[in-house]
Amino acid sequence: MENGEKKKIILSCIQPTGTPTLGNYLGALRNWKALEEDFYSYFAVADLHAITVRQEPKNLREQILRTYALLMAIGLDPEKSTLFIQSHVPAHSQLAWLLSCNTQFGELSRMTQFKDKSKTHPDNINAGLFTYPVLMAADILLYQADCVPVGDDQRQHLEIARDIAVRFNGAYGNVFKIPEAYIGKNGARVMSLANPEKKMSKSDANKNAFISILDEPNVIMKKFKRAVTDSEAKVRYAEGKDGINNLMGIYSCITGKSYEEIEDEFDGKGYGDFKVAVGESVIAELEPVQKRFNELMNDRAYLKDCYELGAQKANHFSARTLNKAMKKMGFLLN
Ligand code: ATP
Ligand code: LTN
């Protein structure tokens, strides 16, 4: 950031649908921490989004708190950033309704996440799953975010948020800033360890497919050792070697080494050695996060203070945008 330049705004959210994975960490969370210093930052636990898939209430409540604690464990600072829980800020649901009346059925029907989740949950294709991107647009637009750091899978949702904002501004006058996606060069798409053609997802039924940020070191190592690779037995980045490419991506992301350097490092060695090195790098990266997470979960009063402060700040900022949008649309406000 240049001297005298006004700080820009970033916002991003994560769903409390399970313990975040290495994919969430490398694709999103790690970038949030890296950006926090240079921006006015808003980070939230998207609990309203989580109920588009059926959740067991007791489990959801715990999962929301754990996800919040994890955001703090990766180093996000509740004093510096606004660190909050989406449902503590009613403006998100309110703006989502206004925006949904300015979003077309056709454009929501094209969303690949909706199509995928309809397939994985055929017994519960609810209206919320369909309008999910509108709520996400509300999250972003309420805070006038310039930039939204996400993994590659969210590209389409960012596009629709931009389209909705442009359309709304065109119809009613300038209310929303048009946000840009921030997708890191590295780690934006970490793949499943069991099926490297699929993205790593925390809601995968196969626990060996993902590394959870809170997995014990021996579990992490076991999962890497089992990771699906190919029969060439040569560590190199190439088409058709999805499993090895994925492991190289992870290793590169954590160590900062280029693919070429990794190929040199493992020249003449087998996949076994490489997998152990990847496992060790991930274990070392996650160890301090896990330690801090455990400390935080033992201090729930402190966590409560933090999310209450977050809600207070988020309610304050979001109310301004919501009011402006409602006034422009013709609602009778005080
Ligand atoms: P679910 O499996 O419940 O749909 P998810 O694992 O996709 O969830 P989200 O909470 O929806 O996780 O995503 C949080 C952030 O992590 C988003 O920015 C998303 O783009 C990013 N992300 C998710 N999966 C990956 C992945 N495999 N690689 C890189 N980034 C990812
Ligand atoms: N849909 C996102 C989570 C999310 C989000 C947001 C991300 C909800 N609201 C606002 C960025 C900005 C996902 O990662 N699946």
PDB file of N, CA and C in Angstrom, residues 98-99 101-103 164-176 324-331:
ATOM      1  N   LEU A  98     -34.115  -8.009  -0.896  1.00  0.00           N
ATOM      2  CA  LEU A  98     -34.198  -6.924  -1.890  1.00  0.00           C
ATOM      3  C   LEU A  98     -33.482  -7.335  -3.178  1.00  0.00           C
ATOM      4  N   LEU A  99     -32.320  -7.952  -3.011  1.00  0.00           N
ATOM      5  CA  LEU A  99     -31.538  -8.328  -4.203  1.00  0.00           C
ATOM      6  C   LEU A  99     -32.196  -9.486  -4.954  1.00  0.00           C
ATOM      7  N   CYS A 101     -35.185  -9.937  -5.540  1.00  0.00           N
ATOM      8  CA  CYS A 101     -36.206  -9.404  -6.444  1.00  0.00           C
ATOM      9  C   CYS A 101     -35.573  -8.679  -7.642  1.00  0.00           C
ATOM     10  N   ASN A 102     -34.258  -8.629  -7.647  1.00  0.00           N
ATOM     11  CA  ASN A 102     -33.523  -8.049  -8.775  1.00  0.00           C
ATOM     12  C   ASN A 102     -32.574  -9.067  -9.392  1.00  0.00           C
ATOM     13  N   THR A 103     -32.898 -10.340  -9.198  1.00  0.00           N
ATOM     14  CA  THR A 103     -32.071 -11.424  -9.749  1.00  0.00           C
ATOM     15  C   THR A 103     -32.995 -12.342 -10.533  1.00  0.00           C
ATOM     16  N   ILE A 164     -25.422  -8.440 -10.258  1.00  0.00           N
ATOM     17  CA  ILE A 164     -26.549  -7.935  -9.464  1.00  0.00           C
ATOM     18  C   ILE A 164     -26.290  -6.481  -9.064  1.00  0.00           C
ATOM     19  N   ALA A 165     -25.053  -6.190  -8.661  1.00  0.00           N
ATOM     20  CA  ALA A 165     -24.708  -4.830  -8.222  1.00  0.00           C
ATOM     21  C   ALA A 165     -24.845  -3.835  -9.378  1.00  0.00           C
ATOM     22  N   VAL A 166     -24.337  -4.213 -10.534  1.00  0.00           N
ATOM     23  CA  VAL A 166     -24.401  -3.316 -11.701  1.00  0.00           C
ATOM     24  C   VAL A 166     -25.869  -3.056 -12.062  1.00  0.00           C
ATOM     25  N   ARG A 167     -26.659  -4.107 -12.053  1.00  0.00           N
ATOM     26  CA  ARG A 167     -28.076  -3.971 -12.419  1.00  0.00           C
ATOM     27  C   ARG A 167     -28.808  -3.073 -11.416  1.00  0.00           C
ATOM     28  N   PHE A 168     -28.542  -3.308 -10.134  1.00  0.00           N
ATOM     29  CA  PHE A 168     -29.216  -2.511  -9.096  1.00  0.00           C
ATOM     30  C   PHE A 168     -28.831  -1.035  -9.232  1.00  0.00           C
ATOM     31  N   ASN A 169     -27.534  -0.786  -9.373  1.00  0.00           N
ATOM     32  CA  ASN A 169     -27.072   0.608  -9.509  1.00  0.00           C
ATOM     33  C   ASN A 169     -27.708   1.267 -10.732  1.00  0.00           C
ATOM     34  N   GLY A 170     -27.842   0.502 -11.805  1.00  0.00           N
ATOM     35  CA  GLY A 170     -28.430   1.034 -13.042  1.00  0.00           C
ATOM     36  C   GLY A 170     -29.894   1.381 -12.855  1.00  0.00           C
ATOM     37  N   ALA A 171     -30.592   0.561 -12.092  1.00  0.00           N
ATOM     38  CA  ALA A 171     -32.039   0.764 -11.926  1.00  0.00           C
ATOM     39  C   ALA A 171     -32.369   1.852 -10.909  1.00  0.00           C
ATOM     40  N   TYR A 172     -31.596   1.935  -9.815  1.00  0.00           N
ATOM     41  CA  TYR A 172     -31.992   2.808  -8.698  1.00  0.00           C
ATOM     42  C   TYR A 172     -30.992   3.917  -8.375  1.00  0.00           C
ATOM     43  N   GLY A 173     -29.836   3.890  -9.003  1.00  0.00           N
ATOM     44  CA  GLY A 173     -28.790   4.866  -8.656  1.00  0.00           C
ATOM     45  C   GLY A 173     -27.679   4.175  -7.900  1.00  0.00           C
ATOM     46  N   ASN A 174     -26.542   4.850  -7.834  1.00  0.00           N
ATOM     47  CA  ASN A 174     -25.356   4.223  -7.275  1.00  0.00           C
ATOM     48  C   ASN A 174     -25.480   3.899  -5.790  1.00  0.00           C
ATOM     49  N   VAL A 175     -25.492   2.628  -5.463  1.00  0.00           N
ATOM     50  CA  VAL A 175     -25.521   2.219  -4.055  1.00  0.00           C
ATOM     51  C   VAL A 175     -24.315   1.320  -3.745  1.00  0.00           C
ATOM     52  N   PHE A 176     -24.029   0.415  -4.678  1.00  0.00           N
ATOM     53  CA  PHE A 176     -23.021  -0.613  -4.375  1.00  0.00           C
ATOM     54  C   PHE A 176     -21.725  -0.420  -5.136  1.00  0.00           C
ATOM     55  N   LYS A 324     -29.506   2.890   2.570  1.00  0.00           N
ATOM     56  CA  LYS A 324     -29.389   3.581   1.290  1.00  0.00           C
ATOM     57  C   LYS A 324     -30.140   2.795   0.194  1.00  0.00           C
ATOM     58  N   ALA A 325     -29.939   1.482   0.174  1.00  0.00           N
ATOM     59  CA  ALA A 325     -30.604   0.650  -0.842  1.00  0.00           C
ATOM     60  C   ALA A 325     -32.119   0.751  -0.699  1.00  0.00           C
ATOM     61  N   MET A 326     -32.609   0.704   0.550  1.00  0.00           N
ATOM     62  CA  MET A 326     -34.066   0.742   0.763  1.00  0.00           C
ATOM     63  C   MET A 326     -34.643   2.088   0.351  1.00  0.00           C
ATOM     64  N   LYS A 327     -33.933   3.151   0.688  1.00  0.00           N
ATOM     65  CA  LYS A 327     -34.409   4.493   0.313  1.00  0.00           C
ATOM     66  C   LYS A 327     -34.501   4.620  -1.200  1.00  0.00           C
ATOM     67  N   LYS A 328     -33.457   4.191  -1.871  1.00  0.00           N
ATOM     68  CA  LYS A 328     -33.415   4.291  -3.341  1.00  0.00           C
ATOM     69  C   LYS A 328     -34.537   3.480  -3.979  1.00  0.00           C
ATOM     70  N   MET A 329     -34.906   2.363  -3.344  1.00  0.00           N
ATOM     71  CA  MET A 329     -35.956   1.515  -3.920  1.00  0.00           C
ATOM     72  C   MET A 329     -37.347   2.063  -3.645  1.00  0.00           C
ATOM     73  N   GLY A 330     -37.447   3.031  -2.728  1.00  0.00           N
ATOM     74  CA  GLY A 330     -38.754   3.642  -2.480  1.00  0.00           C
ATOM     75  C   GLY A 330     -39.416   3.230  -1.189  1.00  0.00           C
ATOM     76  N   PHE A 331     -38.680   2.585  -0.294  1.00  0.00           N
ATOM     77  CA  PHE A 331     -39.300   2.247   0.996  1.00  0.00           C
ATOM     78  C   PHE A 331     -39.420   3.492   1.866  1.00  0.00           C
TER      79      PHE A 331
END
